[in-house]
Short mmCIF file of C-alpha atoms in Angstrom, two decimals:
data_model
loop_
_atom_site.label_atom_id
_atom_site.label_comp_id
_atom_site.label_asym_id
_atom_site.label_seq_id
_atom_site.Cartn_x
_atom_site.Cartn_y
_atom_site.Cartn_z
CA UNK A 1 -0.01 -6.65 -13.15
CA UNK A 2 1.09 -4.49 -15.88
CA UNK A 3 4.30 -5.35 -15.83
CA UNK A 4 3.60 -8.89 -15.64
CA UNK A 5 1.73 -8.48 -18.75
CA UNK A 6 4.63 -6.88 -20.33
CA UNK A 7 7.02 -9.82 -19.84
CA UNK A 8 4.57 -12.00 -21.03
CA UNK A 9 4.30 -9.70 -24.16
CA UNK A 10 8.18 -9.74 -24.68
CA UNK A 11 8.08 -13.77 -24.26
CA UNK A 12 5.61 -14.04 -26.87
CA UNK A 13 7.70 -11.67 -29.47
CA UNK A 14 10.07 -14.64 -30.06
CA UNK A 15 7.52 -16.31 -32.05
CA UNK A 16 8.15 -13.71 -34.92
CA UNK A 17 10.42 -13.22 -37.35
CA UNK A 18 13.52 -10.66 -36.11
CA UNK A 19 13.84 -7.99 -39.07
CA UNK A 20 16.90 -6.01 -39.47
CA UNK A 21 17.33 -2.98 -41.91
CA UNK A 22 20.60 -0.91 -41.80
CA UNK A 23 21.33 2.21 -44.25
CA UNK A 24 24.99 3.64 -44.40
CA UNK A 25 27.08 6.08 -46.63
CA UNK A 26 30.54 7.25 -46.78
CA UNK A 27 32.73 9.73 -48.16
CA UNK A 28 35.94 9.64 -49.29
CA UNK A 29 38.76 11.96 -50.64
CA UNK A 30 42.06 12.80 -51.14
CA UNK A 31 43.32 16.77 -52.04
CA UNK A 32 46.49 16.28 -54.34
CA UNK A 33 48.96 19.18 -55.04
CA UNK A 34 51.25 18.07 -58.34
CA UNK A 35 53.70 21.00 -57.69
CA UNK A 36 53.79 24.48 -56.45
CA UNK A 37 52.73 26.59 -58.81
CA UNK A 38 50.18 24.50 -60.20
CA UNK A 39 46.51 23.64 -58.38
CA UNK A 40 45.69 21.44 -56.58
CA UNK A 41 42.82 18.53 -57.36
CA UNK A 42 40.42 16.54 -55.52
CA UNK A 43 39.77 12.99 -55.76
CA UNK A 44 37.40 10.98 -54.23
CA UNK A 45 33.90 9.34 -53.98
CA UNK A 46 30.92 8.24 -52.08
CA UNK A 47 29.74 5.03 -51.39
CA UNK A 48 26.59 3.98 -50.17
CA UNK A 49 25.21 0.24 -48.58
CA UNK A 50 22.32 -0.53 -47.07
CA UNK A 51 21.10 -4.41 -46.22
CA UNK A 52 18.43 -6.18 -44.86
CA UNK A 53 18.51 -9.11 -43.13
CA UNK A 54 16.09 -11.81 -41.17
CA UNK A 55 15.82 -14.49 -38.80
CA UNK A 56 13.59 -16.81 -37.10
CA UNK A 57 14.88 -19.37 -34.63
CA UNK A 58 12.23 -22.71 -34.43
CA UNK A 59 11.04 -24.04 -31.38
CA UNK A 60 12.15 -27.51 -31.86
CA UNK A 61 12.66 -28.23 -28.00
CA UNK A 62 9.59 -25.76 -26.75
CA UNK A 63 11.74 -23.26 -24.83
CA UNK A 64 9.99 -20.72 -26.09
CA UNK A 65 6.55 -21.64 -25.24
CA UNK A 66 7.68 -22.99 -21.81
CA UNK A 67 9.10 -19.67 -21.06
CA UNK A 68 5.89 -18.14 -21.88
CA UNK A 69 4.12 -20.31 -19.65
CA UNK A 70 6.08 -19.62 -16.78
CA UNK A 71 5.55 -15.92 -17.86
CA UNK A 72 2.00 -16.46 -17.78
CA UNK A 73 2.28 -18.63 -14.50
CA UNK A 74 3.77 -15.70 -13.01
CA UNK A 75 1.67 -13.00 -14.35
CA UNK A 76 -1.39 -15.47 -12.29
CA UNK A 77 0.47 -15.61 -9.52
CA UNK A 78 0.56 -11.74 -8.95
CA UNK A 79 -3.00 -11.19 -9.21
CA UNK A 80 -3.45 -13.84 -6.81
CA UNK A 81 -1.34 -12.12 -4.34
CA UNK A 82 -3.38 -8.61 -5.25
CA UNK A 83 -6.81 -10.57 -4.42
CA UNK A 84 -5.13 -12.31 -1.04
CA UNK A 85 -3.52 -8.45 -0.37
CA UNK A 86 -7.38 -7.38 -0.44
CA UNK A 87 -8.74 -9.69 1.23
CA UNK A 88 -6.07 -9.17 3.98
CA UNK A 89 -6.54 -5.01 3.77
CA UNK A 90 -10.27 -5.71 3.90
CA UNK A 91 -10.39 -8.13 7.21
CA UNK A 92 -7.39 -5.38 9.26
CA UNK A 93 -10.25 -2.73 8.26
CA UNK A 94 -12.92 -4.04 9.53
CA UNK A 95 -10.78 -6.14 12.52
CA UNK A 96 -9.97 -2.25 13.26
CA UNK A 97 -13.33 -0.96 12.82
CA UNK A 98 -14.56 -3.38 15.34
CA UNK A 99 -11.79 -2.63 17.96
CA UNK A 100 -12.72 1.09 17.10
CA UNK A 101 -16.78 0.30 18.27
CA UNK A 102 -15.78 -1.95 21.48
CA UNK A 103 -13.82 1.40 22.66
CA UNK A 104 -16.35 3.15 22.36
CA UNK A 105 -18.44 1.01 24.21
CA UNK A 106 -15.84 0.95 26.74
CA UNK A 107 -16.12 4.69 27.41
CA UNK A 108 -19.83 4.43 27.67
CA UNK A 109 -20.13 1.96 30.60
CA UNK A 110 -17.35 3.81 32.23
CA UNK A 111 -19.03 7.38 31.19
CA UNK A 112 -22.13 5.33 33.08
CA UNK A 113 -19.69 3.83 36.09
CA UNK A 114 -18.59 7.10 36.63
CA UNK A 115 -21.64 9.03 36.94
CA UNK A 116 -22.89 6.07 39.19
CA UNK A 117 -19.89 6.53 41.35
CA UNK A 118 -20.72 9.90 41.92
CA UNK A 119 -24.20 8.54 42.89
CA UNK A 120 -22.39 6.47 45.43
CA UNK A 121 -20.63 9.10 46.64
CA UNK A 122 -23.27 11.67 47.69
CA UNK A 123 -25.00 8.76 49.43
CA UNK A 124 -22.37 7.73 51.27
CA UNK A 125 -21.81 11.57 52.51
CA UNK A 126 -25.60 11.78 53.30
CA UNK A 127 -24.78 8.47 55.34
CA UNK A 128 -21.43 9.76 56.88
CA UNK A 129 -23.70 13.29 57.90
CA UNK A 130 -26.37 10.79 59.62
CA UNK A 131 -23.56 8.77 61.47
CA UNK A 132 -23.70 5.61 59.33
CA UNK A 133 -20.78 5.74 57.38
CA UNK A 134 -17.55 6.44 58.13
CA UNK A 135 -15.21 8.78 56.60
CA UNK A 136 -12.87 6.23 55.61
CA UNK A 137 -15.52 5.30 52.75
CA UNK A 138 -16.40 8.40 51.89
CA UNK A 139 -12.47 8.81 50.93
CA UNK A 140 -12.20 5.42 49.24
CA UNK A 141 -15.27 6.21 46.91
CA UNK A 142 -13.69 9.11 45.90
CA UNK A 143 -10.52 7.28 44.94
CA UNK A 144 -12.51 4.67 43.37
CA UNK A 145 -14.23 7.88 40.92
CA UNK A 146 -10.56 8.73 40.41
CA UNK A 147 -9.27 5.80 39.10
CA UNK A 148 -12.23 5.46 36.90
CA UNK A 149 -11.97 8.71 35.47
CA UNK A 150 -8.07 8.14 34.71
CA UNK A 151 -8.85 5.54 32.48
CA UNK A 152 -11.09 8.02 30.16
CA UNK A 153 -7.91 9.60 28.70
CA UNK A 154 -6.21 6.35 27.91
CA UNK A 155 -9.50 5.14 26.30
CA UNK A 156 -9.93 8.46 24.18
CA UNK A 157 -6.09 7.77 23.06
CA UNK A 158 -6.46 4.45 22.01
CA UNK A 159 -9.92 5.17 20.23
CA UNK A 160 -8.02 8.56 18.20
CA UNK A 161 -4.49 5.67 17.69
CA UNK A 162 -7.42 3.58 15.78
CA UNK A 163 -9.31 5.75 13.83
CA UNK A 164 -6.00 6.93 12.29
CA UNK A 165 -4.94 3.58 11.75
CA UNK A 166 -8.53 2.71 9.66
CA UNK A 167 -7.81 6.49 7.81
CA UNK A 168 -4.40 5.21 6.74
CA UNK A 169 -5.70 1.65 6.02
CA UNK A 170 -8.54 3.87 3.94
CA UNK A 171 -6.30 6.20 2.62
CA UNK A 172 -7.37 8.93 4.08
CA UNK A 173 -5.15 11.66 5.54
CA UNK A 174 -6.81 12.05 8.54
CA UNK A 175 -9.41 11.07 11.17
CA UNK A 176 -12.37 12.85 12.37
CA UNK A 177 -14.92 11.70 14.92
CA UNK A 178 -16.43 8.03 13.07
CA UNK A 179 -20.10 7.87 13.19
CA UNK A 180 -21.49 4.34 14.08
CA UNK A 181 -24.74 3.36 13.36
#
C-alpha cells in the first residue's frame, strides 16, 4: 500500500513546474617560457556559469491525469486484495480451528470406545470362565481394542500437524496444547 501510494505521488509531481539550477567553474592556464635564461610566466583565467532553467508541459490531451487515475485505480485495487487476503487468512484460521476441535472430539469417543471395549472384554472372559463364550471372542475383542487404540496415535498426529498449521497461520513459532472452551 505504501508503495502504491508512492506511484501515485510520483504521477501527481507532473502537475508542477520542473526546476533546474546548475553551477559550474573552470580554470584555465598556460605556463610560457620566452627563453632559457629568462622566467617563465603564467597565463590564464577562471570562468564561472551557472543557469537556471524551467518547464512545465500542459495537459492538453489529459495523459497526465489519466495516468494518475489508473495510479489511483491501482493503489484501490491493492487494498482490496489486502481486505480479500484477510478475509481469506481469517476463514483457513478458523476452518483450521474447527478441524482442530472435531479431532479432539474424535479422540474422546474413541478414549470412551476404548475404555468400553475393555468393558467388553472382561465380560466376555467372565462369560468364556462360565462356559458361555467362546475363546474365539474373547480373541476378537481384543483385536477389536487394538485397532481402536492404533488409531489414537494417528489422531494425536493430525491434531499436533493442525495446531502448527493455526501457529503459523497466527504467527506464532510454535504450538502448545490449545485450550477450548
Amino acid at each position: 500500500l505504501e508503495q502504491a501510494r508512492a506511484v501515485i505521488l510520483k504521477a501527481e509531481a507532473s502537475y508542477f513546474p520542473d526546476l533546474d539550477f546548475s553551477f559550474g567553474g573552470q580554470k584555465r592556464g598556460t605556463q610560457v617560457k620566452r627563453s632559457s635564461s629568462s622566467g617563465s610566466s603564467y597565463d590564464g583565467g577562471h570562468s564561472w556559469d551557472a543557469s537556471i532553467g524551467s518547464s512545465y508541459t500542459i495537459d492538453v490531451w489529459g495523459e497526465d491525469e489519466a495516468d494518475r487515475m489508473a495510479k489511483v485505480s491501482d493503489r484501490e485495487a491493492t487494498e482490496h486484495d489486502l481486505k480479500a487476503f484477510e478475509i481469506e487468512l481469517s476463514a483457513t484460521i478458523a476452518r483450521t480451528w474447527l478441524d482442530v476441535i472435531a479431532v479432539r472430539a474424535q479422540l474422546d469417543i474413541l478414549e470412551r470406545q476404548i475404555k468400553t471395549n475393555y468393558t467388553l472384554l472382561e465380560l466376555l472372559k467372565l462369560r468364556f470362565l462360565n462356559g458361555q463364550a467362546s475363546a474365539l471372542e474373547v480373541s476378537q475383542q481384543k483385536e477389536v481394542i487394538a485397532q481402536a487404540a492404533a488409531l489414537v496415535p494417528l489422531l494425536e498426529k493430525q491434531e499436533k500437524q493442525l495446531l502448527n498449521s493455526l501457529a503459523l497461520l497466527s504467527g506464532k513459532a510454535a504450538a502448545g496444547r490449545m485450550t477450548i472452551e
